[in-house]
CSV table of C-alpha atoms and ligand atoms in Angstrom, one decimal:
chain,number,residue,atom,x,y,z
X,1,MET,CA,35.5,-35.7,-48.1
X,2,ASP,CA,33.4,-38.9,-48.3
X,3,TYR,CA,29.7,-39.2,-47.2
X,4,LYS,CA,30.7,-40.6,-43.8
X,5,ASP,CA,33.0,-37.7,-43.0
X,6,ILE,CA,30.4,-35.1,-44.2
X,7,LYS,CA,27.8,-36.8,-41.9
X,8,GLN,CA,30.2,-36.7,-38.9
X,9,LYS,CA,31.2,-33.2,-39.4
X,10,LEU,CA,27.6,-32.1,-39.9
X,11,GLN,CA,26.5,-33.8,-36.8
X,12,SER,CA,28.8,-31.7,-34.8
X,13,ALA,CA,27.4,-28.5,-36.5
X,14,LEU,CA,23.9,-29.2,-35.8
X,15,SER,CA,21.6,-29.6,-32.9
X,16,PRO,CA,20.4,-33.2,-32.1
X,17,LYS,CA,16.8,-32.0,-33.2
X,18,ARG,CA,18.3,-30.6,-36.4
X,19,PHE,CA,20.2,-33.6,-37.1
X,20,ILE,CA,17.3,-36.0,-36.8
X,21,HIS,CA,15.3,-33.8,-39.1
X,22,THR,CA,18.2,-33.9,-41.6
X,23,LEU,CA,18.3,-37.7,-41.5
X,24,GLY,CA,14.6,-37.7,-42.3
X,25,VAL,CA,15.1,-35.4,-45.2
X,26,VAL,CA,17.9,-37.9,-46.5
X,27,GLU,CA,15.6,-40.8,-46.2
X,28,THR,CA,12.7,-39.1,-47.9
X,29,GLY,CA,15.1,-37.5,-50.5
X,30,ILE,CA,16.3,-40.9,-51.5
X,31,LYS,CA,12.8,-42.4,-51.9
X,32,LEU,CA,11.8,-39.4,-54.1
X,33,ALA,CA,15.0,-39.6,-56.2
X,34,ASN,CA,14.2,-43.2,-57.0
X,35,VAL,CA,10.6,-42.4,-57.9
X,36,TYR,CA,11.7,-39.5,-60.3
X,37,ASN,CA,14.9,-41.0,-61.7
X,38,VAL,CA,17.3,-38.4,-60.0
X,39,ASP,CA,20.8,-39.4,-59.0
X,40,GLU,CA,20.4,-40.9,-55.6
X,41,ARG,CA,23.9,-39.8,-54.4
X,42,LYS,CA,23.1,-36.2,-55.4
X,43,ALA,CA,19.8,-36.4,-53.5
X,44,LYS,CA,21.6,-37.9,-50.4
X,45,LEU,CA,24.3,-35.2,-50.3
X,46,SER,CA,21.8,-32.3,-50.9
X,47,ALA,CA,19.5,-33.5,-48.2
X,48,LEU,CA,22.3,-34.1,-45.8
X,49,LEU,CA,23.6,-30.6,-46.1
X,50,HIS,CA,20.5,-28.6,-46.8
X,51,ASP,CA,20.3,-27.2,-43.3
X,52,CYS,CA,24.1,-27.1,-42.4
X,53,ALA,CA,24.0,-23.4,-41.7
X,54,LYS,CA,20.7,-23.5,-39.7
X,55,ASN,CA,22.3,-23.6,-36.2
X,56,ILE,CA,24.9,-20.9,-36.8
X,57,PRO,CA,24.1,-18.1,-34.4
X,58,LYS,CA,22.5,-15.0,-35.9
X,59,GLU,CA,25.6,-12.7,-35.6
X,60,LYS,CA,27.9,-15.3,-37.1
X,61,LYS,CA,25.4,-15.8,-40.0
X,62,LEU,CA,25.6,-12.2,-40.8
X,63,ARG,CA,29.4,-12.1,-40.5
X,64,LEU,CA,29.7,-15.2,-42.8
X,65,CYS,CA,27.4,-13.9,-45.3
X,66,LYS,CA,29.4,-10.7,-45.6
X,67,GLU,CA,32.7,-12.6,-45.7
X,68,TYR,CA,31.3,-14.9,-48.4
X,69,HIS,CA,29.8,-12.1,-50.5
X,70,ILE,CA,26.3,-13.4,-50.2
X,71,PHE,CA,23.9,-10.7,-51.1
X,72,LEU,CA,21.2,-10.2,-48.5
X,73,ASP,CA,18.2,-8.4,-49.7
X,74,ASP,CA,15.8,-6.5,-47.5
X,75,ILE,CA,13.6,-9.5,-46.7
X,76,MET,CA,16.6,-11.6,-45.6
X,77,LEU,CA,18.0,-8.7,-43.5
X,78,LYS,CA,14.7,-8.6,-41.7
X,79,ASP,CA,14.4,-12.3,-41.3
X,80,ILE,CA,18.0,-13.5,-41.1
X,81,GLU,CA,16.7,-17.1,-40.8
X,82,LEU,CA,16.0,-16.9,-44.4
X,83,SER,CA,19.7,-16.6,-45.1
X,84,HIS,CA,20.4,-20.2,-43.9
X,85,SER,CA,19.9,-21.8,-47.3
X,86,PHE,CA,22.1,-19.4,-49.2
X,87,LEU,CA,24.7,-19.5,-46.6
X,88,GLY,CA,24.3,-23.1,-46.4
X,89,ALA,CA,25.2,-23.7,-50.1
X,90,GLU,CA,28.4,-21.6,-49.6
X,91,ILE,CA,29.4,-23.6,-46.6
X,92,ALA,CA,28.6,-26.9,-48.4
X,93,LYS,CA,31.1,-25.7,-51.1
X,94,ARG,CA,33.8,-24.3,-49.0
X,95,GLU,CA,33.7,-26.6,-45.9
X,96,TYR,CA,32.4,-29.9,-47.3
X,97,GLY,CA,33.9,-29.7,-50.7
X,98,ILE,CA,30.7,-30.0,-52.7
X,99,LYS,CA,31.2,-28.8,-56.3
X,100,ASP,CA,28.2,-30.0,-58.1
X,101,GLU,CA,26.0,-26.9,-59.0
X,102,ASP,CA,22.8,-28.8,-59.0
X,103,ILE,CA,23.5,-30.0,-55.3
X,104,LEU,CA,24.5,-26.5,-54.3
X,105,ASN,CA,21.3,-25.1,-55.9
X,106,ALA,CA,19.2,-27.6,-54.2
X,107,ILE,CA,20.6,-26.4,-50.8
X,108,ARG,CA,20.5,-22.7,-51.9
X,109,TYR,CA,16.8,-22.7,-52.9
X,110,HIS,CA,15.4,-25.3,-50.4
X,111,THR,CA,13.6,-22.7,-48.4
X,112,THR,CA,12.3,-20.1,-50.9
X,113,GLY,CA,12.3,-22.2,-54.1
X,114,ARG,CA,12.9,-20.3,-57.3
X,115,LYS,CA,11.6,-20.3,-61.0
X,116,ASN,CA,12.5,-23.3,-63.1
X,117,MET,CA,13.7,-25.5,-60.4
X,118,SER,CA,15.4,-28.7,-61.3
X,119,LYS,CA,14.1,-32.1,-60.3
X,120,LEU,CA,16.7,-32.4,-57.7
X,121,GLU,CA,15.8,-28.8,-56.3
X,122,LYS,CA,12.1,-29.9,-56.2
X,123,ILE,CA,12.9,-33.2,-54.5
X,124,ILE,CA,14.9,-31.6,-51.7
X,125,TYR,CA,12.2,-28.8,-51.2
X,126,LEU,CA,9.6,-31.5,-50.7
X,127,ALA,CA,11.6,-33.9,-48.8
X,128,ASP,CA,12.3,-31.0,-46.3
X,129,TYR,CA,8.5,-30.4,-46.1
X,130,ILE,CA,7.4,-34.0,-45.6
X,131,GLU,CA,10.2,-35.8,-43.8
X,132,PRO,CA,8.7,-38.2,-41.1
X,133,ASN,CA,9.9,-36.3,-38.2
X,134,ARG,CA,8.1,-33.0,-39.1
X,135,ILE,CA,5.6,-31.9,-36.6
X,136,PRO,CA,2.2,-32.3,-38.3
X,137,PHE,CA,0.5,-29.3,-39.9
X,138,GLU,CA,-2.6,-28.8,-42.0
X,139,GLY,CA,-2.0,-30.2,-45.5
X,140,LEU,CA,1.0,-32.3,-44.6
X,141,GLU,CA,-0.6,-35.6,-45.4
X,142,LYS,CA,-1.8,-34.3,-48.8
X,143,ILE,CA,1.6,-33.1,-49.7
X,144,ARG,CA,3.1,-36.4,-48.5
X,145,LYS,CA,0.8,-38.3,-50.9
X,146,LEU,CA,1.2,-35.9,-53.7
X,147,ALA,CA,5.0,-35.9,-53.6
X,148,PHE,CA,5.0,-39.4,-54.7
X,149,GLU,CA,2.5,-39.0,-57.5
X,150,ASN,CA,3.1,-35.8,-59.2
X,151,LEU,CA,6.3,-33.6,-58.4
X,152,ASP,CA,4.9,-30.4,-59.8
X,153,GLU,CA,1.5,-30.5,-58.3
X,154,ALA,CA,3.1,-31.3,-54.9
X,155,MET,CA,5.5,-28.3,-55.5
X,156,ILE,CA,2.5,-26.0,-56.2
X,157,PHE,CA,0.5,-27.3,-53.2
X,158,ALA,CA,3.6,-26.9,-50.8
X,159,LEU,CA,4.5,-23.4,-52.1
X,160,LYS,CA,1.0,-22.2,-51.8
X,161,ASN,CA,0.9,-23.7,-48.1
X,162,THR,CA,4.2,-21.8,-47.4
X,163,LEU,CA,2.7,-18.6,-48.7
X,164,ASP,CA,-0.3,-18.9,-46.4
X,165,TYR,CA,2.0,-19.8,-43.5
X,166,VAL,CA,4.2,-16.9,-44.1
X,167,LYS,CA,1.3,-14.6,-44.5
X,168,LYS,CA,-0.3,-15.8,-41.3
X,169,ARG,CA,2.9,-15.1,-39.4
X,170,ASN,CA,3.0,-11.5,-40.9
X,171,LYS,CA,6.4,-12.1,-42.4
X,172,ILE,CA,7.2,-10.8,-45.8
X,173,ILE,CA,6.8,-13.1,-48.7
X,174,HIS,CA,10.1,-13.7,-50.7
X,175,PRO,CA,9.8,-13.0,-54.4
X,176,LEU,CA,11.6,-16.3,-55.1
X,177,THR,CA,8.7,-18.2,-53.8
X,178,ILE,CA,6.2,-16.2,-55.9
X,179,GLU,CA,8.4,-16.9,-59.0
X,180,ALA,CA,8.6,-20.5,-58.2
X,181,LEU,CA,4.9,-20.8,-57.9
X,182,LYS,CA,4.3,-18.8,-61.2
X,183,SER,CA,6.8,-20.8,-63.3
X,184,LEU,CA,5.1,-24.1,-62.1
X,185,SER,CA,1.6,-23.0,-62.6
X,186,PHE,CA,2.5,-21.7,-66.1
X,187,ASN,CA,4.4,-24.9,-67.2
X,188,ASN,CA,1.5,-27.0,-65.9
X,189,LYS,CA,-1.1,-25.1,-67.8
X,190,GLU,CA,0.9,-25.5,-71.0
X,191,ASP,CA,0.8,-29.2,-71.1
A,201,LIG,O1,15.0,-25.1,-42.3
A,201,LIG,P1,13.7,-25.8,-42.0
A,201,LIG,O2,13.0,-25.4,-40.8
A,201,LIG,O3,13.8,-27.3,-42.2
A,201,LIG,O4,12.8,-25.4,-43.2
A,201,LIG,P2,12.8,-24.2,-44.3
A,201,LIG,O5,14.2,-24.2,-44.7
A,201,LIG,O6,11.8,-24.4,-45.3
A,201,LIG,O7,12.6,-23.0,-43.4
A,201,LIG,C1,11.3,-22.7,-42.9
A,201,LIG,C2,11.2,-21.2,-42.5
A,201,LIG,O8,11.4,-20.3,-43.5
A,201,LIG,C3,9.9,-21.0,-41.9
A,201,LIG,O9,10.0,-20.5,-40.6
A,201,LIG,C4,9.2,-20.1,-42.8
A,201,LIG,C5,10.3,-19.3,-43.4
A,201,LIG,N1,10.0,-18.9,-44.8
A,201,LIG,C6,9.8,-19.7,-45.9
A,201,LIG,N2,9.5,-19.0,-47.0
A,201,LIG,C7,9.4,-17.7,-46.5
A,201,LIG,C8,9.9,-17.7,-45.1
A,201,LIG,N3,10.0,-16.5,-44.4
A,201,LIG,C9,9.8,-15.4,-45.1
A,201,LIG,N4,10.0,-14.2,-44.4
A,201,LIG,N5,9.5,-15.3,-46.3
A,201,LIG,C10,9.3,-16.4,-47.1
A,201,LIG,O10,9.0,-16.3,-48.4
A,202,LIG,FE1,16.1,-25.1,-44.0
A,203,LIG,FE1,15.1,-28.5,-43.2
């Protein structure tokens, strides 16, 4: 499948709103890839497909996760929305023919993050956060600026912001997010 076919198939799988968000992530992902010397094509594909599972109805999400042997922990079972990144990676592989593991991981960890993220994973995490169509929230402008100055500082800020947001909404924080933050803070202290 070439980029154009993927884009077309994706458009029919997403709501118009989600598709517009996705195009914003693609645009921002390309910019960040150029700043941090990451393969622009990989950034484009990861961004395009990052939310490919987002609009699948809840019941079908559960069914597909079972069918594709995606392990859902207690937090994901309580908050099935969280599975869209893990399911998205599997769908990108099976339905859109993506084989590159870095791209698949960028999709898989775009919501929770994880420890020792690759540059591509960080770029997609941040592009999702700061894309131009996002409804403004506190701290957004700061992350927008930081993302183009220092990838790890921006990640730390964004992850902390997510933790606050999740706490405020009384949802359970996923350990992957904590691990992502720990690994970044640790690496940053060392140099
Ligand atoms: O899919 P998007 O809306 O573009 O963005 P996303 O993939 O970052 O998903 C954001 C949602 O995920 C938001 O509603 C908060 C939720 N979320 C992020 N981290 C956690 C979380 N929910 C729980 N329960 N735990 C987390 O650690
Ligand atoms: Fe998402
Ligand atoms: Fe998104």
